[in-house]
mmCIF file of C-alpha atoms in Angstrom:
data_model
loop_
_atom_site.group_PDB
_atom_site.id
_atom_site.type_symbol
_atom_site.label_atom_id
_atom_site.label_comp_id
_atom_site.label_asym_id
_atom_site.label_seq_id
_atom_site.Cartn_x
_atom_site.Cartn_y
_atom_site.Cartn_z
ATOM 1 C CA MET A 1 -22.583 -14.324 -25.633
ATOM 2 C CA THR A 2 -22.134 -10.646 -26.433
ATOM 3 C CA LYS A 3 -23.480 -8.993 -23.286
ATOM 4 C CA LEU A 4 -21.128 -6.791 -21.267
ATOM 5 C CA MET A 5 -21.201 -6.345 -17.469
ATOM 6 C CA ILE A 6 -19.688 -3.248 -15.850
ATOM 7 C CA TYR A 7 -18.933 -4.075 -12.243
ATOM 8 C CA GLY A 8 -18.462 -1.129 -9.850
ATOM 9 C CA ALA A 9 -20.773 0.998 -11.927
ATOM 10 C CA GLY A 10 -21.829 2.982 -8.872
ATOM 11 C CA GLY A 11 -18.351 4.502 -8.571
ATOM 12 C CA TYR A 12 -16.913 7.540 -10.297
ATOM 13 C CA THR A 13 -15.162 5.776 -13.185
ATOM 14 C CA GLY A 14 -17.835 3.060 -13.363
ATOM 15 C CA ARG A 15 -20.525 5.635 -13.969
ATOM 16 C CA MET A 16 -18.521 7.307 -16.716
ATOM 17 C CA ALA A 17 -17.778 3.925 -18.321
ATOM 18 C CA SER A 18 -21.449 2.994 -18.241
ATOM 19 C CA ALA A 19 -22.423 6.288 -19.961
ATOM 20 C CA ASN A 20 -19.849 5.595 -22.658
ATOM 21 C CA ALA A 21 -21.147 2.050 -23.115
ATOM 22 C CA LYS A 22 -24.645 3.405 -23.562
ATOM 23 C CA ALA A 23 -23.411 5.989 -26.096
ATOM 24 C CA HIS A 24 -21.745 3.188 -28.097
ATOM 25 C CA GLY A 25 -25.027 1.230 -28.207
ATOM 26 C CA LEU A 26 -23.547 -1.793 -26.370
ATOM 27 C CA GLU A 27 -25.763 -4.424 -24.804
ATOM 28 C CA PHE A 28 -24.756 -4.289 -21.155
ATOM 29 C CA VAL A 29 -25.795 -4.571 -17.526
ATOM 30 C CA ILE A 30 -24.368 -2.749 -14.558
ATOM 31 C CA ALA A 31 -23.456 -4.340 -11.232
ATOM 32 C CA GLY A 32 -22.008 -3.699 -7.821
ATOM 33 C CA ARG A 33 -22.190 -4.313 -4.111
ATOM 34 C CA VAL A 34 -25.477 -4.570 -2.245
ATOM 35 C CA GLN A 35 -24.682 -1.376 -0.320
ATOM 36 C CA ASP A 36 -24.504 0.499 -3.648
ATOM 37 C CA GLU A 37 -28.071 -0.442 -4.634
ATOM 38 C CA THR A 38 -29.442 3.101 -4.500
ATOM 39 C CA LYS A 39 -26.767 4.416 -6.827
ATOM 40 C CA LEU A 40 -27.026 1.429 -9.190
ATOM 41 C CA LYS A 41 -30.826 1.572 -9.334
ATOM 42 C CA SER A 42 -30.757 5.268 -10.189
ATOM 43 C CA LEU A 43 -28.079 4.783 -12.866
ATOM 44 C CA ALA A 44 -29.917 1.781 -14.315
ATOM 45 C CA GLU A 45 -33.108 3.822 -14.624
ATOM 46 C CA GLU A 46 -31.199 6.682 -16.219
ATOM 47 C CA LEU A 47 -29.484 4.420 -18.801
ATOM 48 C CA GLY A 48 -32.389 1.999 -19.322
ATOM 49 C CA VAL A 49 -30.359 -1.082 -18.381
ATOM 50 C CA GLU A 50 -30.590 -3.941 -15.861
ATOM 51 C CA TYR A 51 -28.603 -3.836 -12.599
ATOM 52 C CA ARG A 52 -27.356 -6.706 -10.482
ATOM 53 C CA LEU A 53 -26.068 -6.864 -6.896
ATOM 54 C CA PHE A 54 -23.453 -9.212 -5.589
ATOM 55 C CA ALA A 55 -20.354 -9.185 -3.352
ATOM 56 C CA VAL A 56 -17.204 -10.481 -5.088
ATOM 57 C CA ASP A 57 -16.268 -12.604 -2.086
ATOM 58 C CA ASP A 58 -19.508 -14.642 -2.611
ATOM 59 C CA ARG A 59 -18.137 -16.984 -5.296
ATOM 60 C CA THR A 60 -21.341 -18.869 -6.037
ATOM 61 C CA THR A 61 -23.505 -15.758 -6.417
ATOM 62 C CA THR A 62 -20.819 -14.028 -8.496
ATOM 63 C CA VAL A 63 -20.515 -16.944 -10.933
ATOM 64 C CA ASN A 64 -24.355 -17.243 -11.162
ATOM 65 C CA SER A 65 -24.572 -13.507 -11.940
ATOM 66 C CA LEU A 66 -22.303 -14.026 -14.947
ATOM 67 C CA VAL A 67 -24.384 -16.760 -16.486
ATOM 68 C CA ASP A 68 -25.441 -14.749 -19.576
ATOM 69 C CA ILE A 69 -22.387 -12.422 -19.716
ATOM 70 C CA GLY A 70 -19.647 -12.563 -22.324
ATOM 71 C CA VAL A 71 -17.318 -9.820 -21.067
ATOM 72 C CA LEU A 72 -16.795 -8.334 -17.586
ATOM 73 C CA LEU A 73 -15.287 -4.869 -17.117
ATOM 74 C CA ASN A 74 -14.204 -4.419 -13.529
ATOM 75 C CA CYS A 75 -14.208 -0.768 -12.433
ATOM 76 C CA ALA A 76 -14.386 -1.485 -8.676
ATOM 77 C CA GLY A 77 -11.270 -0.535 -6.747
ATOM 78 C CA PRO A 78 -9.246 -1.041 -4.716
ATOM 79 C CA PHE A 79 -8.442 -3.836 -7.182
ATOM 80 C CA MET A 80 -6.353 -5.586 -4.560
ATOM 81 C CA ARG A 81 -9.747 -6.687 -3.211
ATOM 82 C CA THR A 82 -11.722 -7.279 -6.390
ATOM 83 C CA ALA A 83 -9.412 -8.463 -9.153
ATOM 84 C CA GLU A 84 -8.670 -11.945 -7.900
ATOM 85 C CA PRO A 85 -12.183 -13.062 -7.031
ATOM 86 C CA LEU A 86 -13.565 -11.628 -10.254
ATOM 87 C CA MET A 87 -10.816 -13.163 -12.429
ATOM 88 C CA ARG A 88 -11.395 -16.550 -10.871
ATOM 89 C CA ALA A 89 -15.187 -16.194 -11.274
ATOM 90 C CA CYS A 90 -14.693 -15.333 -14.915
ATOM 91 C CA LEU A 91 -12.560 -18.423 -15.437
ATOM 92 C CA ALA A 92 -15.306 -20.524 -13.866
ATOM 93 C CA ALA A 93 -18.046 -18.861 -15.917
ATOM 94 C CA ALA A 94 -16.065 -18.667 -19.213
ATOM 95 C CA VAL A 95 -16.295 -14.877 -19.284
ATOM 96 C CA HIS A 96 -13.526 -12.589 -20.601
ATOM 97 C CA TYR A 97 -12.132 -10.293 -17.877
ATOM 98 C CA LEU A 98 -11.134 -6.631 -18.321
ATOM 99 C CA ASP A 99 -10.286 -3.980 -15.694
ATOM 100 C CA ILE A 100 -8.754 -0.494 -15.296
ATOM 101 C CA ALA A 101 -6.374 -1.317 -12.466
ATOM 102 C CA ALA A 102 -3.108 0.459 -11.850
ATOM 103 C CA GLU A 103 -2.056 -1.983 -9.053
ATOM 104 C CA ILE A 104 0.638 -4.511 -9.945
ATOM 105 C CA ASP A 105 -0.745 -7.467 -7.940
ATOM 106 C CA GLY A 106 -3.574 -8.110 -10.330
ATOM 107 C CA TYR A 107 -1.128 -8.329 -13.235
ATOM 108 C CA ARG A 108 1.028 -10.801 -11.322
ATOM 109 C CA LEU A 109 -2.063 -12.870 -10.713
ATOM 110 C CA ALA A 110 -2.921 -12.734 -14.429
ATOM 111 C CA GLU A 111 0.568 -14.060 -15.169
ATOM 112 C CA THR A 112 -0.059 -16.909 -12.759
ATOM 113 C CA LEU A 113 -3.495 -17.697 -14.289
ATOM 114 C CA ASP A 114 -2.250 -17.409 -17.900
ATOM 115 C CA GLN A 115 -2.161 -21.110 -18.708
ATOM 116 C CA GLU A 116 -5.444 -21.809 -16.889
ATOM 117 C CA ALA A 117 -7.119 -18.991 -18.821
ATOM 118 C CA GLN A 118 -5.738 -20.305 -22.156
ATOM 119 C CA ALA A 119 -7.121 -23.777 -21.372
ATOM 120 C CA ALA A 120 -10.511 -22.235 -20.504
ATOM 121 C CA GLY A 121 -10.569 -20.078 -23.622
ATOM 122 C CA VAL A 122 -10.836 -16.976 -21.388
ATOM 123 C CA MET A 123 -8.944 -13.733 -21.897
ATOM 124 C CA LEU A 124 -7.544 -11.766 -18.974
ATOM 125 C CA LEU A 125 -7.007 -8.135 -19.994
ATOM 126 C CA PRO A 126 -6.263 -6.036 -16.925
ATOM 127 C CA GLY A 127 -5.421 -2.428 -17.719
ATOM 128 C CA SER A 128 -7.761 -2.218 -20.695
ATOM 129 C CA GLY A 129 -7.877 1.532 -19.992
ATOM 130 C CA GLY A 130 -5.712 3.923 -18.031
ATOM 131 C CA SER A 131 -1.960 4.162 -17.713
ATOM 132 C CA VAL A 132 -1.373 0.604 -19.009
ATOM 133 C CA ALA A 133 -3.101 1.407 -22.349
ATOM 134 C CA MET A 134 -1.372 4.818 -22.545
ATOM 135 C CA LEU A 135 2.158 3.746 -21.612
ATOM 136 C CA GLY A 136 1.954 0.455 -23.542
ATOM 137 C CA SER A 137 1.323 2.325 -26.773
ATOM 138 C CA LEU A 138 4.015 4.890 -26.043
ATOM 139 C CA ALA A 139 6.563 2.197 -25.168
ATOM 140 C CA GLY A 140 5.731 0.144 -28.223
ATOM 141 C CA HIS A 141 6.084 3.195 -30.512
ATOM 142 C CA ALA A 142 9.446 4.265 -29.111
ATOM 143 C CA ALA A 143 10.870 0.706 -29.018
ATOM 144 C CA LYS A 144 10.625 0.656 -32.789
ATOM 145 C CA ARG A 145 12.905 3.658 -33.064
ATOM 146 C CA VAL A 146 16.011 1.727 -32.010
ATOM 147 C CA THR A 147 17.526 -1.469 -33.280
ATOM 148 C CA ARG A 148 18.213 -3.352 -30.095
ATOM 149 C CA PRO A 149 16.343 -1.755 -27.179
ATOM 150 C CA ALA A 150 18.093 -2.550 -23.865
ATOM 151 C CA LYS A 151 16.502 -0.161 -21.384
ATOM 152 C CA LEU A 152 13.212 1.693 -21.106
ATOM 153 C CA SER A 153 12.486 4.519 -18.676
ATOM 154 C CA ILE A 154 8.917 5.838 -18.738
ATOM 155 C CA ALA A 155 7.034 8.397 -16.651
ATOM 156 C CA LEU A 156 3.405 9.452 -16.343
ATOM 157 C CA HIS A 157 2.439 13.070 -15.608
ATOM 158 C CA VAL A 158 -0.721 13.067 -13.475
ATOM 159 C CA ALA A 159 -2.707 16.329 -13.355
ATOM 160 C CA GLY A 160 -6.049 17.559 -12.195
ATOM 161 C CA GLY A 161 -6.689 15.602 -9.044
ATOM 162 C CA PHE A 162 -7.747 12.092 -8.066
ATOM 163 C CA SER A 163 -11.084 10.437 -7.647
ATOM 164 C CA ARG A 164 -11.884 9.291 -4.123
ATOM 165 C CA GLY A 165 -11.534 5.666 -5.162
ATOM 166 C CA SER A 166 -8.154 6.250 -6.792
ATOM 167 C CA ALA A 167 -6.926 8.121 -3.736
ATOM 168 C CA VAL A 168 -7.919 5.281 -1.411
ATOM 169 C CA SER A 169 -6.233 2.733 -3.689
ATOM 170 C CA ALA A 170 -3.070 4.837 -3.915
ATOM 171 C CA ALA A 171 -2.944 5.364 -0.134
ATOM 172 C CA GLU A 172 -3.315 1.628 0.519
ATOM 173 C CA ASN A 173 -0.531 0.812 -1.945
ATOM 174 C CA LEU A 174 1.985 3.446 -0.751
ATOM 175 C CA ALA A 175 3.737 0.963 1.504
ATOM 176 C CA THR A 176 4.360 -1.598 -1.201
ATOM 177 C CA GLU A 177 7.857 -2.252 -2.420
ATOM 178 C CA THR A 178 9.296 -0.020 -5.105
ATOM 179 C CA LEU A 179 10.417 -2.200 -8.014
ATOM 180 C CA HIS A 180 12.062 -1.964 -11.407
ATOM 181 C CA ARG A 181 13.013 -4.634 -13.929
ATOM 182 C CA VAL A 182 16.699 -5.512 -14.247
ATOM 183 C CA ASP A 183 17.827 -8.117 -16.792
ATOM 184 C CA GLY A 184 14.290 -9.372 -17.016
ATOM 185 C CA VAL A 185 13.719 -9.737 -13.256
ATOM 186 C CA LEU A 186 11.718 -7.535 -10.886
ATOM 187 C CA VAL A 187 13.959 -6.279 -8.095
ATOM 188 C CA SER A 188 13.751 -3.643 -5.356
ATOM 189 C CA ARG A 189 15.029 -0.113 -5.790
ATOM 190 C CA SER A 190 15.199 2.984 -3.636
ATOM 191 C CA ALA A 191 12.136 5.163 -3.722
ATOM 192 C CA GLU A 192 14.521 8.127 -3.405
ATOM 193 C CA GLU A 193 16.070 7.703 -6.873
ATOM 194 C CA VAL A 194 14.190 10.548 -8.521
ATOM 195 C CA ARG A 195 15.007 11.796 -12.015
ATOM 196 C CA ALA A 196 13.765 14.421 -14.422
ATOM 197 C CA PHE A 197 11.595 13.840 -17.466
ATOM 198 C CA ASP A 198 10.563 16.430 -20.007
ATOM 199 C CA PHE A 199 6.856 16.100 -20.760
ATOM 200 C CA GLY A 200 7.010 19.019 -23.238
ATOM 201 C CA ASN A 201 7.455 21.977 -20.904
ATOM 202 C CA GLY A 202 10.968 21.395 -19.533
ATOM 203 C CA PRO A 203 12.394 18.954 -16.969
ATOM 204 C CA ALA A 204 10.037 17.803 -14.193
ATOM 205 C CA THR A 205 11.148 15.850 -11.171
ATOM 206 C CA SER A 206 9.593 12.371 -11.186
ATOM 207 C CA PHE A 207 9.743 9.659 -8.516
ATOM 208 C CA PRO A 208 10.042 5.949 -9.089
ATOM 209 C CA VAL A 209 6.872 3.901 -8.513
ATOM 210 C CA THR A 210 5.797 0.308 -9.003
ATOM 211 C CA LEU A 211 3.478 0.480 -11.962
ATOM 212 C CA PRO A 212 1.929 -2.602 -13.666
ATOM 213 C CA ASP A 213 3.700 -1.507 -16.815
ATOM 214 C CA LEU A 214 6.793 -3.273 -15.409
ATOM 215 C CA ILE A 215 4.866 -6.405 -16.354
ATOM 216 C CA THR A 216 2.860 -5.292 -19.365
ATOM 217 C CA ILE A 217 5.595 -3.445 -21.259
ATOM 218 C CA TRP A 218 8.065 -6.263 -20.662
ATOM 219 C CA ARG A 219 5.479 -8.795 -21.873
ATOM 220 C CA ALA A 220 4.853 -6.785 -25.033
ATOM 221 C CA THR A 221 8.419 -5.651 -25.904
ATOM 222 C CA ASN A 222 10.843 -8.076 -24.138
ATOM 223 C CA ILE A 223 12.977 -5.079 -23.130
ATOM 224 C CA PRO A 224 14.953 -6.508 -20.175
ATOM 225 C CA ASN A 225 15.450 -3.300 -18.166
ATOM 226 C CA ILE A 226 12.395 -1.182 -17.353
ATOM 227 C CA GLU A 227 11.785 1.545 -14.814
ATOM 228 C CA THR A 228 8.517 3.455 -14.205
ATOM 229 C CA PHE A 229 8.029 6.947 -12.710
ATOM 230 C CA VAL A 230 5.265 9.386 -11.904
ATOM 231 C CA HIS A 231 5.229 13.178 -11.783
ATOM 232 C CA VAL A 232 2.206 14.544 -9.927
ATOM 233 C CA SER A 233 1.272 18.174 -10.413
ATOM 234 C CA GLU A 234 1.177 20.273 -7.297
ATOM 235 C CA GLY A 235 -2.146 19.863 -5.487
ATOM 236 C CA ALA A 236 -3.240 16.823 -7.493
ATOM 237 C CA PHE A 237 -2.616 14.272 -4.779
ATOM 238 C CA PRO A 238 -5.218 14.620 -2.031
ATOM 239 C CA GLU A 239 -4.444 15.244 1.607
ATOM 240 C CA GLY A 240 -6.525 14.898 4.739
ATOM 241 C CA ASP A 241 -9.664 12.778 5.161
ATOM 242 C CA LEU A 242 -10.047 10.835 1.924
ATOM 243 C CA ALA A 243 -13.601 9.833 2.842
ATOM 244 C CA ALA A 244 -14.572 13.516 2.673
ATOM 245 C CA MET A 245 -13.319 13.937 -0.880
ATOM 246 C CA PRO A 246 -15.777 14.486 -3.738
ATOM 247 C CA ASP A 247 -16.290 11.498 -6.079
ATOM 248 C CA GLY A 248 -13.773 12.845 -8.528
ATOM 249 C CA PRO A 249 -12.718 15.802 -10.728
ATOM 250 C CA THR A 250 -15.517 17.761 -12.392
ATOM 251 C CA LEU A 251 -15.876 17.885 -16.185
ATOM 252 C CA GLU A 252 -14.319 21.367 -16.130
ATOM 253 C CA GLN A 253 -11.365 20.135 -14.055
ATOM 254 C CA ARG A 254 -10.814 17.193 -16.376
ATOM 255 C CA GLU A 255 -10.897 19.374 -19.486
ATOM 256 C CA ALA A 256 -8.386 21.797 -17.908
ATOM 257 C CA ASN A 257 -5.884 19.055 -16.969
ATOM 258 C CA ARG A 258 -4.489 16.852 -19.715
ATOM 259 C CA TYR A 259 -2.199 13.883 -19.010
ATOM 260 C CA ARG A 260 1.227 13.408 -20.585
ATOM 261 C CA ALA A 261 3.807 10.656 -20.545
ATOM 262 C CA ALA A 262 7.458 10.562 -21.572
ATOM 263 C CA VAL A 263 9.650 7.597 -22.511
ATOM 264 C CA GLU A 264 13.346 7.131 -23.065
ATOM 265 C CA ILE A 265 14.627 4.055 -24.868
ATOM 266 C CA THR A 266 18.339 3.164 -24.761
ATOM 267 C CA ASP A 267 19.754 0.896 -27.426
ATOM 268 C CA LYS A 268 22.521 -1.641 -26.723
ATOM 269 C CA ASP A 269 24.960 0.594 -28.555
ATOM 270 C CA GLY A 270 24.034 3.577 -26.338
ATOM 271 C CA ALA A 271 21.772 5.425 -28.788
ATOM 272 C CA VAL A 272 18.752 7.017 -27.108
ATOM 273 C CA ALA A 273 15.223 7.665 -28.491
ATOM 274 C CA ARG A 274 12.652 9.808 -26.718
ATOM 275 C CA SER A 275 8.905 10.245 -27.327
ATOM 276 C CA ILE A 276 6.031 12.040 -25.586
ATOM 277 C CA LEU A 277 2.361 11.097 -25.364
ATOM 278 C CA ASP A 278 -0.238 13.844 -24.895
ATOM 279 C CA THR A 279 -3.846 12.992 -24.135
ATOM 280 C CA VAL A 280 -7.039 14.004 -22.378
ATOM 281 C CA ASN A 281 -7.377 13.752 -18.642
ATOM 282 C CA GLY A 282 -6.668 10.341 -17.294
ATOM 283 C CA TYR A 283 -10.214 9.642 -16.126
ATOM 284 C CA THR A 284 -11.637 10.613 -19.457
ATOM 285 C CA PHE A 285 -9.082 8.494 -21.313
ATOM 286 C CA THR A 286 -9.568 5.497 -18.998
ATOM 287 C CA THR A 287 -13.326 5.315 -19.352
ATOM 288 C CA ILE A 288 -13.267 5.801 -23.141
ATOM 289 C CA ALA A 289 -10.408 3.303 -23.653
ATOM 290 C CA ALA A 290 -11.889 0.648 -21.353
ATOM 291 C CA VAL A 291 -15.261 0.743 -23.135
ATOM 292 C CA GLU A 292 -13.590 0.732 -26.558
ATOM 293 C CA ALA A 293 -11.584 -2.316 -25.454
ATOM 294 C CA ALA A 294 -14.741 -4.001 -24.205
ATOM 295 C CA ARG A 295 -16.536 -3.206 -27.483
ATOM 296 C CA ARG A 296 -13.715 -4.802 -29.456
ATOM 297 C CA VAL A 297 -13.666 -7.882 -27.206
ATOM 298 C CA VAL A 298 -17.453 -8.251 -27.410
ATOM 299 C CA GLY A 299 -16.940 -8.049 -31.192
ATOM 300 C CA GLY A 300 -14.550 -10.981 -31.176
ATOM 301 C CA GLU A 301 -11.079 -9.515 -30.756
ATOM 302 C CA VAL A 302 -9.961 -12.096 -28.286
ATOM 303 C CA ARG A 303 -6.805 -14.082 -27.460
ATOM 304 C CA PRO A 304 -7.176 -16.502 -24.567
ATOM 305 C CA GLY A 305 -4.799 -16.037 -21.664
ATOM 306 C CA PHE A 306 -3.159 -12.929 -20.180
ATOM 307 C CA GLN A 307 -3.009 -10.152 -22.710
ATOM 308 C CA THR A 308 -2.161 -6.445 -22.758
ATOM 309 C CA PRO A 309 -3.862 -3.743 -24.804
ATOM 310 C CA ALA A 310 -0.680 -3.153 -26.862
ATOM 311 C CA ILE A 311 -0.372 -6.932 -27.657
ATOM 312 C CA LEU A 312 -4.067 -7.351 -28.426
ATOM 313 C CA PHE A 313 -4.906 -4.108 -30.232
ATOM 314 C CA GLY A 314 -1.476 -2.918 -31.378
ATOM 315 C CA ASP A 315 0.870 -0.082 -30.406
ATOM 316 C CA ARG A 316 -1.437 2.579 -31.838
ATOM 317 C CA PHE A 317 -4.386 1.719 -29.573
ATOM 318 C CA ALA A 318 -3.945 4.802 -27.344
ATOM 319 C CA GLU A 319 -3.907 7.046 -30.437
ATOM 320 C CA THR A 320 -7.404 5.858 -31.330
ATOM 321 C CA ILE A 321 -8.749 7.179 -28.013
ATOM 322 C CA ALA A 322 -10.057 10.746 -27.891
ATOM 323 C CA ASP A 323 -7.420 13.421 -28.670
ATOM 324 C CA THR A 324 -4.208 11.384 -28.092
ATOM 325 C CA THR A 325 -0.967 11.979 -29.911
ATOM 326 C CA ILE A 326 2.563 10.610 -29.720
ATOM 327 C CA VAL A 327 5.484 12.749 -30.932
ATOM 328 C CA ASP A 328 9.233 12.009 -31.154
ATOM 329 C CA VAL A 329 11.729 14.417 -29.588
#
């Protein structure tokens, strides 16, 4: 089966992903919750595709809705509510699962379900777009610059504002434990341990956060010590009533605010290599990368079990997306 389903197509990133899928000529349907029917019906008419309605907590209906689907792209956050039921439904329906999540719990679940997915011939590819695809490529590139990489410190520079869905997800995950990987094990760290990264315009203070790259980069590189940071441009993180926010940044806002990432790799002998990734706005990158990943999976680029974009598509995957470059410094 080569049909793609985009779940959460009524949301900001889901609509953009659906438009990209149409532009690529993919055979796909869109789907979402019953309460989003008006949005989905309008989008389906605009794109000339079918739409389906189901709640992810209704296991039977979800599995039945996947009966003719080969690949599911989940764009419905917060993913702490949608990733597990949709992953399990995909396992039951023999459908490959992709998403754009930046929440670590879905990746931990994918680790847990790895063997079951392999046995079912199903691939779990959370983070097919977004920071996981960006940072995975950057980390893989930089890791090759040293002989025995022992520690990786990586930071994402977020600019240009959040979508309402991303803001809600971020707010709900603020209270989660701040982690880093030490000698291969995820352990707690202080959220106050800020440090500076140079994204190309001088040092910028970045704060430690628990990104899923603590799992995906380790899985792809085997580097035992990994820490993840974020630098958010002033005014980018929303304040006040999140429900009153617009859906997301406008095209003009996205075009004016590119994303960057910086990585520092330390070799066992103390040598340090640094590289910087520069790309389009995160929402633009995410929706292009996720659809490109889905296109490749529909086309047969599949490895059963829990995979990452860097493992499946190679370290240069991010550089194939829009105007993305990696430079060494």
